[in-house]
PDB file of C-alpha atoms and ligand atoms in Angstrom:
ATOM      1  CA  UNK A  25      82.978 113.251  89.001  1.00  0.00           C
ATOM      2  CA  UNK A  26      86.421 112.305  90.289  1.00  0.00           C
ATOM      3  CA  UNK A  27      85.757 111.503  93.580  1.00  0.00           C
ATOM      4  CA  UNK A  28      82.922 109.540  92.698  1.00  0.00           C
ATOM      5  CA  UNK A  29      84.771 107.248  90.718  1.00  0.00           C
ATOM      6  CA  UNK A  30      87.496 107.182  93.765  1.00  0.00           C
ATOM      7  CA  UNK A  31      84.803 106.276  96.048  1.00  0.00           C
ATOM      8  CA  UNK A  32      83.098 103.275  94.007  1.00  0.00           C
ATOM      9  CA  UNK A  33      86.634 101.912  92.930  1.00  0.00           C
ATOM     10  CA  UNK A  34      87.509 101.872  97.217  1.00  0.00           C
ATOM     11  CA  UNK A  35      84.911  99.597  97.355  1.00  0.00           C
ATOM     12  CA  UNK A  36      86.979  97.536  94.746  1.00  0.00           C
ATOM     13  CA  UNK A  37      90.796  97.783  95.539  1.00  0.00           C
ATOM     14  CA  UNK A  38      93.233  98.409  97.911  1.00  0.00           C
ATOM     15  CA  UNK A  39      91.680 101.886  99.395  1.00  0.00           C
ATOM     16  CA  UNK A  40      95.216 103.699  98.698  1.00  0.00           C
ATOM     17  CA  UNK A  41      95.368 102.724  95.131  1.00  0.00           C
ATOM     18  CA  UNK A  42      91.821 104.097  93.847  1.00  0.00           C
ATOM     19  CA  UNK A  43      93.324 107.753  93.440  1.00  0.00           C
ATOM     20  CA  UNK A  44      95.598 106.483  90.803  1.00  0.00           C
ATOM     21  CA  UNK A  45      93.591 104.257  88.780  1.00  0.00           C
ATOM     22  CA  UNK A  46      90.699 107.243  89.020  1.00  0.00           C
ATOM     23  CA  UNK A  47      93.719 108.935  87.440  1.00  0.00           C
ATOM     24  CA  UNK A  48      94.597 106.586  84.912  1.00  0.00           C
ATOM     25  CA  UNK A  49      90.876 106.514  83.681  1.00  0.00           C
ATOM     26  CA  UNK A  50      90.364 110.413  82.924  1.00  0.00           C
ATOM     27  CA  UNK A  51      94.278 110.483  81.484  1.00  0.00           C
ATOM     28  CA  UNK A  52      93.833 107.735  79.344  1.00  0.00           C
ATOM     29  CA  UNK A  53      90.314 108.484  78.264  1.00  0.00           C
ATOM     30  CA  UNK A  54      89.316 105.157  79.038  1.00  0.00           C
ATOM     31  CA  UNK A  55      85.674 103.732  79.550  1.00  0.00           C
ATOM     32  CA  UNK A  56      86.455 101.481  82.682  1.00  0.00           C
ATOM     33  CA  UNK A  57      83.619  99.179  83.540  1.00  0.00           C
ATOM     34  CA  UNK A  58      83.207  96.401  86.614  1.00  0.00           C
ATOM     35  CA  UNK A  59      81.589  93.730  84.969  1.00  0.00           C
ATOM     36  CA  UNK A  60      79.541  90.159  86.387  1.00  0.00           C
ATOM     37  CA  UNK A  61      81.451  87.736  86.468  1.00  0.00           C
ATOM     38  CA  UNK A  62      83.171  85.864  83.708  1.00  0.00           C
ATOM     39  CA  UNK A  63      84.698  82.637  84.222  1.00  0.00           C
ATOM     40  CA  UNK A  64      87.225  82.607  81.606  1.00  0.00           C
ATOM     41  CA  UNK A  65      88.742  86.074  81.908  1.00  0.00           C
ATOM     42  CA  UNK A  66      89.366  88.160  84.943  1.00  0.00           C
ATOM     43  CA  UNK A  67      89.701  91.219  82.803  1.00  0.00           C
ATOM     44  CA  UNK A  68      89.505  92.554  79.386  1.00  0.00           C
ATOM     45  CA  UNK A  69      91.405  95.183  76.749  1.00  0.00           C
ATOM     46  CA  UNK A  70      90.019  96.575  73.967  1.00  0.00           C
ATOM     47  CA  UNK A  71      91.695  99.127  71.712  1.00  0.00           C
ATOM     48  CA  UNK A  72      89.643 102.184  70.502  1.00  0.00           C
ATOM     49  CA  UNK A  73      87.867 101.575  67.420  1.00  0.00           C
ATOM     50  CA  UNK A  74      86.522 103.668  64.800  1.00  0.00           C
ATOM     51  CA  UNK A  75      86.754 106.905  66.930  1.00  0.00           C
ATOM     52  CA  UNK A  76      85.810 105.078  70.498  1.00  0.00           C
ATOM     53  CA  UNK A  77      87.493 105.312  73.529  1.00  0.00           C
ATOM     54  CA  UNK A  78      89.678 102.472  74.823  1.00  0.00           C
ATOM     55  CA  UNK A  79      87.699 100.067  76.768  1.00  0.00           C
ATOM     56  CA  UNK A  80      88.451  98.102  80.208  1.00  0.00           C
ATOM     57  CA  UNK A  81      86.847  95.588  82.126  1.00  0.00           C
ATOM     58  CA  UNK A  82      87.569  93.850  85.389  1.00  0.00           C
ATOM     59  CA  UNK A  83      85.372  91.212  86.894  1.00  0.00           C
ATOM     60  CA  UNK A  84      83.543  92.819  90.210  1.00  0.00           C
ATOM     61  CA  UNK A  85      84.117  89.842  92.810  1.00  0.00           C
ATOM     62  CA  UNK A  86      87.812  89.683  92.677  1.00  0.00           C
ATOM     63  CA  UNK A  87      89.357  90.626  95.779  1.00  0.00           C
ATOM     64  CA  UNK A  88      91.113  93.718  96.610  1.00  0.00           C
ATOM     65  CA  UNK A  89      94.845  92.740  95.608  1.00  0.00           C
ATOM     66  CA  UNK A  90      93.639  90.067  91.968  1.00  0.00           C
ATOM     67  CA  UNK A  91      91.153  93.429  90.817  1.00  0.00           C
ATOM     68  CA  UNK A  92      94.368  95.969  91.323  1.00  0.00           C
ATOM     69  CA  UNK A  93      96.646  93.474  89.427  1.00  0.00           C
ATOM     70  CA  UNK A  94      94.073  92.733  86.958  1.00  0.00           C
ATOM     71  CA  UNK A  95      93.533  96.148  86.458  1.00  0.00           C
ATOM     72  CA  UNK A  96      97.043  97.727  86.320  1.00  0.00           C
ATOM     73  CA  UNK A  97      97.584  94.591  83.786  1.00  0.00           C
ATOM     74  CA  UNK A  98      94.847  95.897  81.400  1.00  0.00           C
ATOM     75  CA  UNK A  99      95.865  99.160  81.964  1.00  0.00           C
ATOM     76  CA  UNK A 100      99.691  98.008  80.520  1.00  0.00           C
ATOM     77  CA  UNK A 101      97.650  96.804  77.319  1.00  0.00           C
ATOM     78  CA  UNK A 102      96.066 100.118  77.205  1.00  0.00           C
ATOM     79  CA  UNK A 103      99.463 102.386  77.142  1.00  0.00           C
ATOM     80  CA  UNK A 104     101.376  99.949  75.213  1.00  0.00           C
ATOM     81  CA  UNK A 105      98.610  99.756  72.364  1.00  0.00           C
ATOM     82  CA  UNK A 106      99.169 103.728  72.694  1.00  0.00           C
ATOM     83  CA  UNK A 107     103.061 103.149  71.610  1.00  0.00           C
ATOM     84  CA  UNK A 108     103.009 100.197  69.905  1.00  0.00           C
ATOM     85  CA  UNK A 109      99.419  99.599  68.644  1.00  0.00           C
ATOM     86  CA  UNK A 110      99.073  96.281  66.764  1.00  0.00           C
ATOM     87  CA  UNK A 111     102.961  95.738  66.339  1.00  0.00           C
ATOM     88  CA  UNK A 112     103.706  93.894  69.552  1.00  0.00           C
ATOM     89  CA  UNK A 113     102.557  90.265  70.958  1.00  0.00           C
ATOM     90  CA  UNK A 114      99.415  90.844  73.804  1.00  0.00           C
ATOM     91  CA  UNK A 115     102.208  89.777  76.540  1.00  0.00           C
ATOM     92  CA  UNK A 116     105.354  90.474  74.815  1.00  0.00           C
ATOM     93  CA  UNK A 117     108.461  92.672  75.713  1.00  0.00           C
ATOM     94  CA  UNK A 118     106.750  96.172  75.382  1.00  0.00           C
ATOM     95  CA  UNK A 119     103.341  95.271  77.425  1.00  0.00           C
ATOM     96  CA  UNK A 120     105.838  93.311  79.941  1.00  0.00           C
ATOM     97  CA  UNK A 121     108.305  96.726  80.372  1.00  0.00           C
ATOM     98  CA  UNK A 122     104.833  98.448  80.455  1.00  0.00           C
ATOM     99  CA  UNK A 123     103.296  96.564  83.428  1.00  0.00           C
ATOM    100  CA  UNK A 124     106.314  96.823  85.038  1.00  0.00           C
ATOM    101  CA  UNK A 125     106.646 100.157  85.428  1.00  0.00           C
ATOM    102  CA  UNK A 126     103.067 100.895  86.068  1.00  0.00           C
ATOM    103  CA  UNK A 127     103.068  98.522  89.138  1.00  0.00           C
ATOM    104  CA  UNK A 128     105.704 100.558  90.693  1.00  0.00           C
ATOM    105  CA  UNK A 129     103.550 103.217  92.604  1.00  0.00           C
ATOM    106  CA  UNK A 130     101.270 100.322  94.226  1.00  0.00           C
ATOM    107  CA  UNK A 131     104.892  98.657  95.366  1.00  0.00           C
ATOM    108  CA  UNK A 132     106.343 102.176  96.783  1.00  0.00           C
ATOM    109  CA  UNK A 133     102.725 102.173  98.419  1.00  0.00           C
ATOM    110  CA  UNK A 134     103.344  99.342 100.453  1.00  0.00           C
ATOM    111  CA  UNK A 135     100.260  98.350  99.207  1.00  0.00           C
ATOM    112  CA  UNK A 136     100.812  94.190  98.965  1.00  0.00           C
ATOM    113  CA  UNK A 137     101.237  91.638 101.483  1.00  0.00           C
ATOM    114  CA  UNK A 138     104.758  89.920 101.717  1.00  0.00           C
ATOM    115  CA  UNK A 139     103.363  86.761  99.396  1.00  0.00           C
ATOM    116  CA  UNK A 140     101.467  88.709  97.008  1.00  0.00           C
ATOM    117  CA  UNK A 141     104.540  90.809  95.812  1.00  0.00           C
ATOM    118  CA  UNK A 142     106.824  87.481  95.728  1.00  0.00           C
ATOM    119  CA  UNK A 143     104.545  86.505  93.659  1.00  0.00           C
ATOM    120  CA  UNK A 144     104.118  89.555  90.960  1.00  0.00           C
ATOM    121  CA  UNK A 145     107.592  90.169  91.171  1.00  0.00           C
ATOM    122  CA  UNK A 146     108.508  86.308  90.035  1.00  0.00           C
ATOM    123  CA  UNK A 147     106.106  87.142  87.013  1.00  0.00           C
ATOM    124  CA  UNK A 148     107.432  89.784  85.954  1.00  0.00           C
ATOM    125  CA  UNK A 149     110.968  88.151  86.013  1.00  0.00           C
ATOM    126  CA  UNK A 150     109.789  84.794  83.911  1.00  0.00           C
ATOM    127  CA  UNK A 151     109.876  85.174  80.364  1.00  0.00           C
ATOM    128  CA  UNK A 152     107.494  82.584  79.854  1.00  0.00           C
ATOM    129  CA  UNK A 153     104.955  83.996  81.945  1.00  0.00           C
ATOM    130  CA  UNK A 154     102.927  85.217  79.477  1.00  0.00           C
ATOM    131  CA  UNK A 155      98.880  84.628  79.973  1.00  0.00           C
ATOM    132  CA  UNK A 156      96.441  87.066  81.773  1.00  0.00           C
ATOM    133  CA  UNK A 157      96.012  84.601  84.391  1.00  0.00           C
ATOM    134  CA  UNK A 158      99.549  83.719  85.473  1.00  0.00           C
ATOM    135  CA  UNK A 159      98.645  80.290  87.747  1.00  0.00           C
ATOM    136  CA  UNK A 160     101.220  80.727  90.343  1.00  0.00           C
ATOM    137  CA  UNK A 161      99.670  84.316  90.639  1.00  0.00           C
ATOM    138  CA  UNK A 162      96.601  84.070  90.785  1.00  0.00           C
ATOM    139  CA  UNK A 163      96.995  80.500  93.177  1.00  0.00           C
ATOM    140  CA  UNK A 164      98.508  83.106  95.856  1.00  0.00           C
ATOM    141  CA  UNK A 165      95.639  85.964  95.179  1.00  0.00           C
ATOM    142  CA  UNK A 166      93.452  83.103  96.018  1.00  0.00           C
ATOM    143  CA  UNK A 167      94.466  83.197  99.445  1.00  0.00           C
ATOM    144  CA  UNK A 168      93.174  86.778  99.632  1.00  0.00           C
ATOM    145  CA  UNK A 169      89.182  85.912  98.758  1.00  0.00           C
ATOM    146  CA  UNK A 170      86.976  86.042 101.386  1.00  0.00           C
ATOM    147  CA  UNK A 171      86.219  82.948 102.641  1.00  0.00           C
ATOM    148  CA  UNK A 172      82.745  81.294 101.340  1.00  0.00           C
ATOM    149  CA  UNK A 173      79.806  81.630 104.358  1.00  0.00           C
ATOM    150  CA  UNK A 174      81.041  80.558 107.656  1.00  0.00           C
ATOM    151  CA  UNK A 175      77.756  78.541 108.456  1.00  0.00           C
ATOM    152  CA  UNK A 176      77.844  74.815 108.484  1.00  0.00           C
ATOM    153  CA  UNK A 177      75.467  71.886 109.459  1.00  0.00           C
ATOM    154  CA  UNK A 178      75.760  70.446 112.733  1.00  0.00           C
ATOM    155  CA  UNK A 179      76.954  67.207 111.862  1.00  0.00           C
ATOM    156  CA  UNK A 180      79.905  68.648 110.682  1.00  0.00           C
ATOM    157  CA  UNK A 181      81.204  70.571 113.877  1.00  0.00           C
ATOM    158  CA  UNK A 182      83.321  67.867 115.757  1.00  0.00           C
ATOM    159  CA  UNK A 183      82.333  66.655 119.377  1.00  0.00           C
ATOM    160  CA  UNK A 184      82.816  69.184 121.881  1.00  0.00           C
ATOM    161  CA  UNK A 185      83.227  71.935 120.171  1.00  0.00           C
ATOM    162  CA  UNK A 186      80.991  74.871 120.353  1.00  0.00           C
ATOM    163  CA  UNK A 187      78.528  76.307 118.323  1.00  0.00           C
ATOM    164  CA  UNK A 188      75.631  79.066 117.801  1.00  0.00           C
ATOM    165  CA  UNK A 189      72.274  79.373 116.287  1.00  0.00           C
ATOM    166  CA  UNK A 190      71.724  82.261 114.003  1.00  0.00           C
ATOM    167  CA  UNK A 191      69.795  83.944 117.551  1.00  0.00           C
ATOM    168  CA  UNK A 192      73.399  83.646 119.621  1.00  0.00           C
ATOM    169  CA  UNK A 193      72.760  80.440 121.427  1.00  0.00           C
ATOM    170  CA  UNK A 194      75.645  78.490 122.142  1.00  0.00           C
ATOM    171  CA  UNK A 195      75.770  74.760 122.367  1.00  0.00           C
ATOM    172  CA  UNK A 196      77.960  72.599 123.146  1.00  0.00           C
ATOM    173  CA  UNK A 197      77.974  69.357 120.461  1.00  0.00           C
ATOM    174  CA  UNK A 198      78.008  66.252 122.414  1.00  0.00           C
ATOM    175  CA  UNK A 199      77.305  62.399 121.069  1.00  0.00           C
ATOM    176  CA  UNK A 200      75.197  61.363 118.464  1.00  0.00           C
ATOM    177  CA  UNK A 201      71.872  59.085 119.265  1.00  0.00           C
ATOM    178  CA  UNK A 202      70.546  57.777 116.174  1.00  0.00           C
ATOM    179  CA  UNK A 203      69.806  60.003 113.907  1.00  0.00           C
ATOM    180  CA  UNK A 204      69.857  63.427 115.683  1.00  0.00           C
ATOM    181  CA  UNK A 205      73.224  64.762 117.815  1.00  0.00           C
ATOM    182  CA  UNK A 206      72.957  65.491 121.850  1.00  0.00           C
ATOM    183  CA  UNK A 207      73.983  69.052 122.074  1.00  0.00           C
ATOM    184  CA  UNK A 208      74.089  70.677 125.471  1.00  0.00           C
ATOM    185  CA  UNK A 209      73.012  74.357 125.829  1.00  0.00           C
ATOM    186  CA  UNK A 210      75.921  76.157 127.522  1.00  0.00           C
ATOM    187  CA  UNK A 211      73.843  79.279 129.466  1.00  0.00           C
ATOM    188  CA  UNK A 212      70.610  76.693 130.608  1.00  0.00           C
ATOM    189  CA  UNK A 213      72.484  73.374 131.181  1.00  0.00           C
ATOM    190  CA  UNK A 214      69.876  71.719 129.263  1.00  0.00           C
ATOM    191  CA  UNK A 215      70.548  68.880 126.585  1.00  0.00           C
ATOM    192  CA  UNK A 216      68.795  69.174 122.946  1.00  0.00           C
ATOM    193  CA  UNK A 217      68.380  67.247 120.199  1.00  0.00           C
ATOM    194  CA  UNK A 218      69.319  68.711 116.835  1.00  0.00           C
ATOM    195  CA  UNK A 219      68.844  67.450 113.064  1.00  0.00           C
ATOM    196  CA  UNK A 220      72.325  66.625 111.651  1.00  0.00           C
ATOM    197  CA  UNK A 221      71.511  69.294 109.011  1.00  0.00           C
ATOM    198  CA  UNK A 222      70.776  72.464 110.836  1.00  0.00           C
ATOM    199  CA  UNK A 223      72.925  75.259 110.198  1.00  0.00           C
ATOM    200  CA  UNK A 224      75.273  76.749 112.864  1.00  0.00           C
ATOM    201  CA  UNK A 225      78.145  78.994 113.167  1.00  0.00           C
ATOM    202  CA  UNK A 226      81.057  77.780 114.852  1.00  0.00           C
ATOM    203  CA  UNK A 227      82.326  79.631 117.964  1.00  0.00           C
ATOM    204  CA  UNK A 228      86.102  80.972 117.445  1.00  0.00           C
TER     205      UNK A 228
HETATM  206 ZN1  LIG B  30      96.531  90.406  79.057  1.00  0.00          ZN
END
């Protein structure tokens, strides 16, 4: 079902783009599959073989804006195989003219943040660009992942800053005495002592 696909893909990309790349899987006849995680590859193309359908995958935990480039780049294998089959380079001319013109809709969408089109748009315009995993890319798509757990130990939160326990008590962190630090409950008043290695969440 179409908007089934449209609804699991929101969960992937940018919500406005999922229409089109539902799209681009039933017009292209293409078996599109989020996969685990690979480290060496962000995506993969394979051409149909022996009577099979053309076959995509994107890694699942890249965020919204590296899974729609990563997919609209596999996608520009996929239609210039259709043209061109095995008579072009994997990054040449054709697949670059190709991924061009299929990134236009997600630009005329307004879809990408100021430094994330710089960025595809200087690809696109060096010729020597040429790997899935363009480094200057991908360096700013970076910026776009979700930052890794926001709970630290206490001995990293800096004197008097503040900081909660996982049940919403806020300390303050004062001095350390030996091996524990003197952090001061902000609601009670009262002083506590805390191993260097519990976790907290710092207050913003
Ligand atoms: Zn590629």
């Amino acid at each position: 079902m179409k908007q089934d696909k449209i609804s699991i893909l929101k969960q992937y990309l940018p919500e406005q783009s999922a229409p089109i790349i539902a799209a681009w899987i039933d017009d292209y006849a293409c078996e599109f599959k989020i996969s685990k995680t690979r480290n060496t590859k962000l995506g993969d193309y394979r051409p149909p073989f022996r009577g099979s359908h053309h076959r995509i995958s994107v890694n699942y935990n890249l965020n919204p804006y590296a899974f729609l480039i990563t997919t609209v780049h596999e996608f520009a294998h996929l239609v210039a195989w259709n043209a061109h089959q095995n008579r072009i380079k994997p990054h040449g001319t054709e697949w670059k003219n190709t991924f061009k013109k299929m990134m236009l809709p997600f630009f005329e969408l307004d879809i990408f943040p100021l430094d994330v089109k710089k960025a595809v748009v200087s690809y696109l315009q060096n010729p020597a660009a040429s790997s899935c995993a363009d480094k200057d890319l991908y360096k700013t798509l970076k910026r776009y992942d979700a930052p890794k757990e926001d709970v630290l130990h206490v001995e990293d939160v800096l004197e008097n800053q503040h900081f909660t326990l996982p049940n919403g008590r806020e300390f303050k962190k004062l001095n350390k005495i030996r091996t524990r630090f003197r952090c001061l409950e902000v609601k009670t008043g009262r002083m506590y002592l805390f191993n260097p290695l519990a976790e907290v969440k710092l207050v913003s």
